[in-house]
mmCIF file of C-alpha atoms (C1' of nucleotides) in Angstrom:
data_model
loop_
_atom_site.group_PDB
_atom_site.id
_atom_site.type_symbol
_atom_site.label_atom_id
_atom_site.label_comp_id
_atom_site.label_asym_id
_atom_site.label_seq_id
_atom_site.Cartn_x
_atom_site.Cartn_y
_atom_site.Cartn_z
ATOM 1 C CA MET W 856 83.373 112.012 116.037
ATOM 2 C CA SER W 857 83.273 111.484 119.702
ATOM 3 C CA SER W 858 80.437 113.843 120.233
ATOM 4 C CA ASP W 859 78.225 110.952 119.470
ATOM 5 C CA LEU W 860 79.614 109.062 122.337
ATOM 6 C CA HIS W 861 79.201 112.042 124.645
ATOM 7 C CA VAL W 862 75.632 112.076 123.556
ATOM 8 C CA THR W 863 75.120 108.244 124.357
ATOM 9 C CA VAL W 864 77.011 108.514 127.519
ATOM 10 C CA ALA W 865 75.024 111.629 128.763
ATOM 11 C CA ALA W 866 71.688 109.767 127.939
ATOM 12 C CA ARG W 867 72.751 106.585 129.851
ATOM 13 C CA LEU W 868 73.676 108.592 132.964
ATOM 14 C CA HIS W 869 70.451 110.410 132.813
ATOM 15 C CA GLN W 870 68.561 107.131 132.730
ATOM 16 C CA VAL W 871 70.124 106.309 136.098
ATOM 17 C CA GLY W 872 69.559 109.877 137.469
ATOM 18 C CA GLN W 873 73.087 111.144 137.119
ATOM 19 C CA ARG W 874 74.743 113.975 135.382
ATOM 20 C CA PHE W 875 77.395 114.227 132.810
ATOM 21 C CA THR W 876 79.925 116.239 134.671
ATOM 22 C CA PRO W 877 83.474 117.334 133.508
ATOM 23 C CA GLY W 878 84.928 114.669 135.809
ATOM 24 C CA ARG W 879 83.005 112.005 134.118
ATOM 25 C CA ARG W 880 83.674 113.261 130.611
ATOM 26 C CA ALA W 881 87.434 113.183 131.325
ATOM 27 C CA LEU W 882 87.142 109.674 132.417
ATOM 28 C CA VAL W 883 85.192 108.665 129.344
ATOM 29 C CA ASP W 884 87.530 110.485 127.064
ATOM 30 C CA VAL W 885 90.546 108.885 128.551
ATOM 31 C CA LEU W 886 89.108 105.374 128.275
ATOM 32 C CA ASP W 887 87.962 106.179 124.766
ATOM 33 C CA ALA W 888 91.457 107.245 123.643
ATOM 34 C CA SER W 889 93.036 104.168 125.015
ATOM 35 C CA GLU W 890 93.593 100.965 123.143
ATOM 36 C CA ARG W 891 93.282 98.727 126.100
ATOM 37 C CA PRO W 892 91.650 98.633 129.594
ATOM 38 C CA LEU W 893 93.386 100.795 132.164
ATOM 39 C CA THR W 894 94.062 100.665 135.876
ATOM 40 C CA LEU W 895 93.096 103.666 138.006
ATOM 41 C CA PRO W 896 96.681 104.959 138.314
ATOM 42 C CA GLU W 897 96.987 104.714 134.542
ATOM 43 C CA ILE W 898 93.823 106.850 134.263
ATOM 44 C CA LEU W 899 95.095 109.414 136.759
ATOM 45 C CA GLU W 900 98.310 109.838 134.973
ATOM 46 C CA HIS W 901 96.484 110.821 131.852
ATOM 47 C CA ASP W 902 94.246 113.266 133.839
ATOM 48 C CA SER W 903 95.335 114.218 137.253
ATOM 49 C CA SER W 904 92.690 116.704 137.772
ATOM 50 C CA VAL W 905 90.342 114.262 139.414
ATOM 51 C CA ALA W 906 90.747 112.995 142.973
ATOM 52 C CA GLN W 907 91.346 109.305 143.339
ATOM 53 C CA SER W 908 88.180 108.784 145.287
ATOM 54 C CA SER W 909 86.093 110.682 142.841
ATOM 55 C CA ALA W 910 87.563 108.580 140.042
ATOM 56 C CA TYR W 911 86.662 105.375 141.824
ATOM 57 C CA ARG W 912 83.187 106.823 142.504
ATOM 58 C CA ASN W 913 82.516 108.048 138.894
ATOM 59 C CA LEU W 914 83.826 104.838 137.357
ATOM 60 C CA SER W 915 81.328 102.961 139.680
ATOM 61 C CA VAL W 916 78.517 105.279 138.398
ATOM 62 C CA LEU W 917 79.604 104.896 134.895
ATOM 63 C CA GLU W 918 79.555 101.052 135.639
ATOM 64 C CA ARG W 919 75.975 101.291 136.699
ATOM 65 C CA ALA W 920 74.991 103.412 133.801
ATOM 66 C CA SER W 921 76.416 100.647 131.437
ATOM 67 C CA VAL W 922 79.093 102.895 130.140
ATOM 68 C CA VAL W 923 82.119 101.339 131.739
ATOM 69 C CA ARG W 924 83.045 97.682 132.121
ATOM 70 C CA ARG W 925 85.331 96.686 135.074
ATOM 71 C CA ILE W 926 87.615 93.768 134.495
ATOM 72 C CA SER W 927 89.931 91.689 136.864
ATOM 73 C CA THR W 928 92.968 90.241 135.624
ATOM 74 C CA THR W 929 95.956 88.456 137.379
ATOM 75 C CA ASP W 930 97.263 91.266 139.293
ATOM 76 C CA GLU W 931 95.789 93.232 142.173
ATOM 77 C CA TRP W 932 94.466 96.110 140.030
ATOM 78 C CA ALA W 933 91.061 96.356 138.509
ATOM 79 C CA ARG W 934 90.995 97.649 135.001
ATOM 80 C CA PHE W 935 88.402 99.760 133.129
ATOM 81 C CA GLU W 936 87.336 100.051 129.727
ATOM 82 C CA LEU W 937 84.202 101.401 127.826
ATOM 83 C CA ALA W 938 81.311 99.139 127.427
ATOM 84 C CA GLU W 939 81.441 96.868 124.396
ATOM 85 C CA ASP W 940 78.298 98.405 122.761
ATOM 86 C CA LEU W 941 80.121 101.739 122.662
ATOM 87 C CA THR W 942 83.227 100.338 121.104
ATOM 88 C CA GLU W 943 83.357 96.904 119.478
ATOM 89 C CA HIS W 944 83.012 93.314 120.854
ATOM 90 C CA HIS W 945 86.713 92.201 121.454
ATOM 91 C CA HIS W 946 88.842 90.026 123.495
ATOM 92 C CA HIS W 947 91.907 90.186 125.797
ATOM 93 C CA LEU W 948 95.520 89.221 125.834
ATOM 94 C CA ILE W 949 96.457 89.037 129.488
ATOM 95 C CA CYS W 950 100.041 89.051 130.680
ATOM 96 C CA GLY W 951 100.379 86.731 133.657
ATOM 97 C CA ILE W 952 103.460 88.567 134.743
ATOM 98 C CA CYS W 953 102.647 92.108 134.668
ATOM 99 C CA GLY W 954 98.776 91.839 134.255
ATOM 100 C CA THR W 955 98.725 94.234 131.269
ATOM 101 C CA VAL W 956 95.946 93.809 129.000
ATOM 102 C CA GLU W 957 95.744 94.195 125.195
ATOM 103 C CA ASP W 958 92.793 93.956 123.064
ATOM 104 C CA PHE W 959 92.071 91.858 119.922
ATOM 105 C CA THR W 960 89.206 90.350 117.827
ATOM 106 C CA VAL W 961 88.474 87.153 116.212
ATOM 107 C CA GLY W 962 86.492 86.178 113.162
ATOM 108 C CA ALA W 963 82.653 86.564 113.068
ATOM 109 C CA ASP W 964 82.390 82.840 112.225
ATOM 110 C CA LEU W 965 84.154 81.724 115.396
ATOM 111 C CA GLU W 966 82.370 84.292 117.348
ATOM 112 C CA LEU W 967 79.146 82.686 116.285
ATOM 113 C CA ALA W 968 80.222 79.223 116.960
ATOM 114 C CA VAL W 969 81.269 80.058 120.434
ATOM 115 C CA ASP W 970 78.153 81.971 121.112
ATOM 116 C CA ARG W 971 75.991 79.221 119.964
ATOM 117 C CA ALA W 972 77.930 76.600 122.123
ATOM 118 C CA LEU W 973 77.570 78.776 125.222
ATOM 119 C CA ARG W 974 73.879 79.518 124.774
ATOM 120 C CA ARG W 975 73.177 75.872 124.657
ATOM 121 C CA ILE W 976 75.152 75.048 127.736
ATOM 122 C CA ALA W 977 73.341 78.125 129.516
ATOM 123 C CA ARG W 978 69.949 76.886 128.613
ATOM 124 C CA ARG W 979 70.727 73.427 130.029
ATOM 125 C CA ARG W 980 71.796 74.912 133.448
ATOM 126 C CA GLY W 981 69.112 77.565 133.884
ATOM 127 C CA PHE W 982 71.713 80.196 133.504
ATOM 128 C CA ALA W 983 70.974 83.565 131.982
ATOM 129 C CA PRO W 984 73.763 84.466 129.658
ATOM 130 C CA GLU W 985 74.894 88.042 129.477
ATOM 131 C CA HIS W 986 78.129 88.109 127.566
ATOM 132 C CA HIS W 987 81.094 85.795 127.051
ATOM 133 C CA ARG W 988 84.755 86.345 127.717
ATOM 134 C CA LEU W 989 87.341 84.788 125.616
ATOM 135 C CA ASP W 990 90.853 85.682 126.793
ATOM 136 C CA LEU W 991 94.378 84.412 126.180
ATOM 137 C CA ILE W 992 96.619 84.502 129.141
ATOM 138 C CA GLY W 993 100.324 84.306 128.684
ATOM 139 C CA THR W 994 103.465 86.507 128.686
ATOM 140 C CA CYS W 995 103.472 89.635 126.819
ATOM 141 C CA SER W 996 106.553 90.785 124.704
ATOM 142 C CA ARG W 997 107.844 93.107 127.221
ATOM 143 C CA CYS W 998 107.914 90.482 130.018
ATOM 144 C CA VAL W 999 109.547 88.132 127.524
ATOM 145 C CA MET K 139 92.209 56.872 142.514
ATOM 146 C CA SER K 140 93.368 60.140 144.204
ATOM 147 C CA SER K 141 96.695 58.656 145.470
ATOM 148 C CA ASP K 142 97.816 59.235 141.796
ATOM 149 C CA LEU K 143 97.053 62.853 142.448
ATOM 150 C CA HIS K 144 98.860 62.877 145.778
ATOM 151 C CA VAL K 145 102.030 61.413 143.996
ATOM 152 C CA THR K 146 101.774 64.012 141.276
ATOM 153 C CA VAL K 147 101.270 66.863 143.780
ATOM 154 C CA ALA K 148 104.165 65.772 145.884
ATOM 155 C CA ALA K 149 106.374 65.498 142.866
ATOM 156 C CA ARG K 150 105.441 69.001 141.731
ATOM 157 C CA LEU K 151 106.180 70.473 145.347
ATOM 158 C CA HIS K 152 109.391 68.796 145.396
ATOM 159 C CA GLN K 153 110.351 70.449 142.233
ATOM 160 C CA VAL K 154 109.972 73.878 143.755
ATOM 161 C CA GLY K 155 111.737 72.659 147.069
ATOM 162 C CA GLN K 156 108.656 72.409 149.104
ATOM 163 C CA ARG K 157 107.174 69.545 151.238
ATOM 164 C CA PHE K 158 103.741 67.869 150.819
ATOM 165 C CA THR K 159 102.569 68.488 154.383
ATOM 166 C CA PRO K 160 99.128 67.674 155.802
ATOM 167 C CA GLY K 161 97.931 71.188 155.547
ATOM 168 C CA ARG K 162 98.691 71.134 151.902
ATOM 169 C CA ARG K 163 97.149 67.775 151.315
ATOM 170 C CA ALA K 164 94.040 68.996 153.075
ATOM 171 C CA LEU K 165 93.854 71.849 150.647
ATOM 172 C CA VAL K 166 94.328 69.665 147.621
ATOM 173 C CA ASP K 167 91.727 67.169 148.720
ATOM 174 C CA VAL K 168 89.122 69.823 149.242
ATOM 175 C CA LEU K 169 89.703 71.357 145.836
ATOM 176 C CA ASP K 170 89.782 67.846 144.400
ATOM 177 C CA ALA K 171 86.304 66.927 145.806
ATOM 178 C CA SER K 172 84.606 70.063 144.697
ATOM 179 C CA GLU K 173 82.894 70.555 141.134
ATOM 180 C CA ARG K 174 83.824 74.142 141.121
ATOM 181 C CA PRO K 175 86.441 76.774 142.152
ATOM 182 C CA LEU K 176 86.182 77.680 145.896
ATOM 183 C CA THR K 177 86.775 80.836 147.713
ATOM 184 C CA LEU K 178 89.013 80.906 150.895
ATOM 185 C CA PRO K 179 86.073 81.012 153.263
ATOM 186 C CA GLU K 180 84.524 77.976 151.419
ATOM 187 C CA ILE K 181 87.823 76.020 151.732
ATOM 188 C CA LEU K 182 87.942 76.698 155.446
ATOM 189 C CA GLU K 183 84.384 75.770 155.947
ATOM 190 C CA HIS K 184 85.308 72.142 154.446
ATOM 191 C CA ASP K 185 88.341 72.037 156.694
ATOM 192 C CA SER K 186 88.796 74.292 159.663
ATOM 193 C CA SER K 187 92.002 72.714 160.804
ATOM 194 C CA VAL K 188 94.239 75.112 159.148
ATOM 195 C CA ALA K 189 94.734 78.963 159.948
ATOM 196 C CA GLN K 190 93.607 81.338 157.345
ATOM 197 C CA SER K 191 97.050 82.670 156.702
ATOM 198 C CA SER K 192 98.502 79.331 156.195
ATOM 199 C CA ALA K 193 95.785 78.369 153.744
ATOM 200 C CA TYR K 194 96.693 81.460 151.792
ATOM 201 C CA ARG K 195 100.246 80.779 151.958
ATOM 202 C CA ASN K 196 99.862 77.070 151.045
ATOM 203 C CA LEU K 197 97.655 78.097 148.158
ATOM 204 C CA SER K 198 100.341 80.317 146.957
ATOM 205 C CA VAL K 199 102.966 77.602 147.366
ATOM 206 C CA LEU K 200 100.816 75.329 145.357
ATOM 207 C CA GLU K 201 100.118 77.943 142.627
ATOM 208 C CA ARG K 202 103.850 78.172 142.255
ATOM 209 C CA ALA K 203 104.140 74.499 142.068
ATOM 210 C CA SER K 204 101.473 74.390 139.160
ATOM 211 C CA VAL K 205 99.205 72.401 141.347
ATOM 212 C CA VAL K 206 96.503 75.101 142.002
ATOM 213 C CA ARG K 207 95.075 77.768 139.758
ATOM 214 C CA ARG K 208 93.762 81.102 141.207
ATOM 215 C CA ILE K 209 91.046 82.815 139.274
ATOM 216 C CA SER K 210 89.320 86.161 139.731
ATOM 217 C CA THR K 211 85.756 86.717 139.113
ATOM 218 C CA THR K 212 83.452 89.652 139.599
ATOM 219 C CA ASP K 213 83.163 89.714 143.412
ATOM 220 C CA GLU K 214 85.924 90.521 145.800
ATOM 221 C CA TRP K 215 86.910 86.959 146.576
ATOM 222 C CA ALA K 216 89.703 85.067 144.708
ATOM 223 C CA ARG K 217 88.789 81.451 143.766
ATOM 224 C CA PHE K 218 90.981 78.446 143.657
ATOM 225 C CA GLU K 219 90.912 75.130 141.581
ATOM 226 C CA LEU K 220 93.223 72.442 140.804
ATOM 227 C CA ALA K 221 95.351 72.912 137.802
ATOM 228 C CA GLU K 222 93.812 71.828 134.526
ATOM 229 C CA ASP K 223 96.358 69.141 133.768
ATOM 230 C CA LEU K 224 95.381 67.424 137.052
ATOM 231 C CA THR K 225 91.766 67.582 136.271
ATOM 232 C CA GLU K 226 90.336 68.347 132.708
ATOM 233 C CA HIS K 227 90.226 71.415 130.591
ATOM 234 C CA HIS K 228 86.812 73.262 131.291
ATOM 235 C CA HIS K 229 85.287 76.602 131.327
ATOM 236 C CA HIS K 230 83.327 78.757 133.848
ATOM 237 C CA LEU K 231 79.789 79.914 134.199
ATOM 238 C CA ILE K 232 80.146 83.086 136.199
ATOM 239 C CA CYS K 233 77.237 84.630 138.040
ATOM 240 C CA GLY K 234 77.657 88.579 137.826
ATOM 241 C CA ILE K 235 75.525 88.859 140.822
ATOM 242 C CA CYS K 236 76.949 86.568 143.458
ATOM 243 C CA GLY K 237 80.279 85.617 141.933
ATOM 244 C CA THR K 238 79.672 81.939 142.114
ATOM 245 C CA VAL K 239 81.407 79.771 139.452
ATOM 246 C CA GLU K 240 80.339 76.576 137.812
ATOM 247 C CA ASP K 241 82.279 74.426 135.515
ATOM 248 C CA PHE K 242 81.457 73.153 131.943
ATOM 249 C CA THR K 243 83.116 71.764 128.836
ATOM 250 C CA VAL K 244 82.594 72.309 125.182
ATOM 251 C CA GLY K 245 83.170 70.228 122.205
ATOM 252 C CA ALA K 246 86.672 69.210 121.101
ATOM 253 C CA ASP K 247 86.107 70.760 117.672
ATOM 254 C CA LEU K 248 85.190 74.411 118.915
ATOM 255 C CA GLU K 249 88.122 74.038 121.539
ATOM 256 C CA LEU K 250 90.447 73.306 118.522
ATOM 257 C CA ALA K 251 89.060 76.341 116.486
ATOM 258 C CA VAL K 252 89.483 78.560 119.436
ATOM 259 C CA ASP K 253 92.820 77.508 120.114
ATOM 260 C CA ARG K 254 94.009 78.023 116.397
ATOM 261 C CA ALA K 255 92.684 81.413 116.359
ATOM 262 C CA LEU K 256 94.227 82.577 119.465
ATOM 263 C CA ARG K 257 97.512 80.970 118.622
ATOM 264 C CA ARG K 258 97.496 82.946 115.328
ATOM 265 C CA ILE K 259 96.900 86.130 117.109
ATOM 266 C CA ALA K 260 99.422 85.656 119.811
ATOM 267 C CA ARG K 261 102.145 84.928 117.091
ATOM 268 C CA ARG K 262 101.258 88.266 115.457
ATOM 269 C CA ARG K 263 101.542 90.301 118.796
ATOM 270 C CA GLY K 264 104.797 88.497 120.119
ATOM 271 C CA PHE K 265 102.736 87.214 122.927
ATOM 272 C CA ALA K 266 103.668 83.893 124.394
ATOM 273 C CA PRO K 267 100.357 81.920 124.837
ATOM 274 C CA GLU K 268 99.864 79.722 127.991
ATOM 275 C CA HIS K 269 96.329 79.095 128.042
ATOM 276 C CA HIS K 270 92.924 80.324 127.039
ATOM 277 C CA ARG K 271 89.921 81.236 129.060
ATOM 278 C CA LEU K 272 86.367 81.001 127.717
ATOM 279 C CA ASP K 273 83.762 81.908 130.178
ATOM 280 C CA LEU K 274 80.097 82.903 130.130
ATOM 281 C CA ILE K 275 78.997 85.708 132.373
ATOM 282 C CA GLY K 276 75.417 86.004 133.354
ATOM 283 C CA THR K 277 72.950 85.250 136.254
ATOM 284 C CA CYS K 278 73.005 81.902 137.933
ATOM 285 C CA SER K 279 69.619 80.201 138.618
ATOM 286 C CA ARG K 280 69.736 81.016 142.175
ATOM 287 C CA CYS K 281 70.094 84.848 141.588
ATOM 288 C CA VAL K 282 67.348 84.489 138.998
ATOM 289 C "C1'" DC G 1057 67.482 126.677 148.288
ATOM 290 C "C1'" DT G 1058 68.432 121.985 147.175
ATOM 291 C "C1'" DC G 1059 70.780 118.221 146.114
ATOM 292 C "C1'" DA G 1060 74.260 115.848 143.253
ATOM 293 C "C1'" DG G 1061 79.387 115.913 142.787
ATOM 294 C "C1'" DT G 1062 83.968 116.609 144.660
ATOM 295 C "C1'" DG G 1063 88.239 116.387 147.644
ATOM 296 C "C1'" DC G 1064 90.280 114.897 151.766
ATOM 297 C "C1'" DA G 1065 90.949 111.877 155.211
ATOM 298 C "C1'" DA G 1066 89.670 107.749 157.319
ATOM 299 C "C1'" DA G 1067 87.651 103.121 157.296
ATOM 300 C "C1'" DG G 1068 87.121 98.527 155.218
ATOM 301 C "C1'" DG G 1069 88.468 94.086 153.867
ATOM 302 C "C1'" DA G 1070 90.838 90.412 151.353
ATOM 303 C "C1'" DT G 1071 95.698 89.132 151.252
ATOM 304 C "C1'" DT G 1072 100.358 89.190 152.899
ATOM 305 C "C1'" DT G 1073 104.090 89.264 156.040
ATOM 306 C "C1'" DG G 1074 107.039 89.296 160.614
ATOM 307 C "C1'" DC G 1075 108.182 86.524 164.212
ATOM 308 C "C1'" DA G 1076 108.333 82.782 167.644
ATOM 309 C "C1'" DT G 1077 107.413 77.935 167.953
ATOM 310 C "C1'" DG G 1078 107.209 72.949 166.285
ATOM 311 C "C1'" DC G 1079 108.521 69.498 163.504
ATOM 312 C "C1'" DC G 1080 110.397 66.570 159.521
ATOM 313 C "C1'" DG G 1081 114.615 65.106 157.432
ATOM 314 C "C1'" DC Y 755 120.894 70.505 164.226
ATOM 315 C "C1'" DG Y 756 118.925 73.380 160.034
ATOM 316 C "C1'" DG Y 757 115.341 75.023 157.742
ATOM 317 C "C1'" DC Y 758 110.784 74.616 156.264
ATOM 318 C "C1'" DA Y 759 105.865 74.888 158.074
ATOM 319 C "C1'" DT Y 760 102.422 76.900 160.954
ATOM 320 C "C1'" DG Y 761 99.522 80.107 163.874
ATOM 321 C "C1'" DC Y 762 98.867 84.387 165.573
ATOM 322 C "C1'" DA Y 763 98.690 89.088 164.987
ATOM 323 C "C1'" DA Y 764 99.947 93.145 162.747
ATOM 324 C "C1'" DA Y 765 100.840 95.412 158.419
ATOM 325 C "C1'" DT Y 766 99.525 96.330 153.438
ATOM 326 C "C1'" DC Y 767 97.254 98.330 149.702
ATOM 327 C "C1'" DC Y 768 93.374 98.666 146.619
ATOM 328 C "C1'" DT Y 769 88.988 100.345 147.205
ATOM 329 C "C1'" DT Y 770 84.966 102.427 149.562
ATOM 330 C "C1'" DT Y 771 82.953 105.623 152.605
ATOM 331 C "C1'" DG Y 772 81.848 109.683 155.852
ATOM 332 C "C1'" DC Y 773 81.661 114.410 155.927
ATOM 333 C "C1'" DA Y 774 81.961 119.168 154.811
ATOM 334 C "C1'" DC Y 775 81.902 122.099 150.797
ATOM 335 C "C1'" DT Y 776 80.831 123.816 146.207
ATOM 336 C "C1'" DG Y 777 78.178 124.659 142.158
ATOM 337 C "C1'" DA Y 778 74.501 123.851 138.888
ATOM 338 C "C1'" DG Y 779 69.541 124.335 138.246
#
DNA sequence: CTCAGTGCAAAGGATTTGCATGCCG
DNA sequence: CGGCATGCAAATCCTTTGCACTGAG
């Protein structure tokens, strides 16, 4: 199951001249097991075997290898998730109070309409599109 | 023209027990004059009469008064813009290299479709929607 | 032997806060 | 007069970096 993932990750790391070490494997596994983007403290809770600085350093390496995506929400913590082409294209419910993020997806037709519209705008502005971001900001059930 | 804006801002500040001081007026005017969200250094360039800490403090007050919206992009600086109900509902082209943000709008029909889809998701998850965010991340013309 | 990867501790840097002063109401 | 607003400087705190050590190839 996730051995496919490991092979892909190893390949991408190799492409940027980096190894797939146990510490990096642990990070990938934690992110893969999560339904939502995690902050660094959350990651360390799941796996306390890595030092904080190494975790940051490895997340940065994994980001350069296109394995991990870093996202900023409303609070002071960055959140990390696996790159979309390793999982599935999705969007975020972001709680404006506690900053927690949940994943969700929308229908392919809406997705397509959005993409077409954005591509047109980008062309007009001389902007090279990479990906879009469609999030809903509000208040999660726990923050009422 | 912008005196309407000043009246509205004054009212909203009053609602949270704060005054509409010259320093705050300057912030509102700078943001109102800009076509895009600004970082704090950019704001201070336009008006160096306020201390950095006061600018942050006042932006925070204005945010609590629903006059200013703070947004996070890819770089380390927060960006500030006027609340959408004081301007116009819009979206952002975000450069992944330099972090610069440009505004754009999309058609009302797409806007409606997006809003309907997101509302449905939110209801299912017990999430209280506040606003959505539809951005395009890529590379701006200056970063090639 | 070499060099990437790691842990620890210290530095960085955007943002926040304490405190004394000034000013509006 | 009372309390908010401001400037300055110091503190915060997430994140990055320097450095010495270790282990894989």
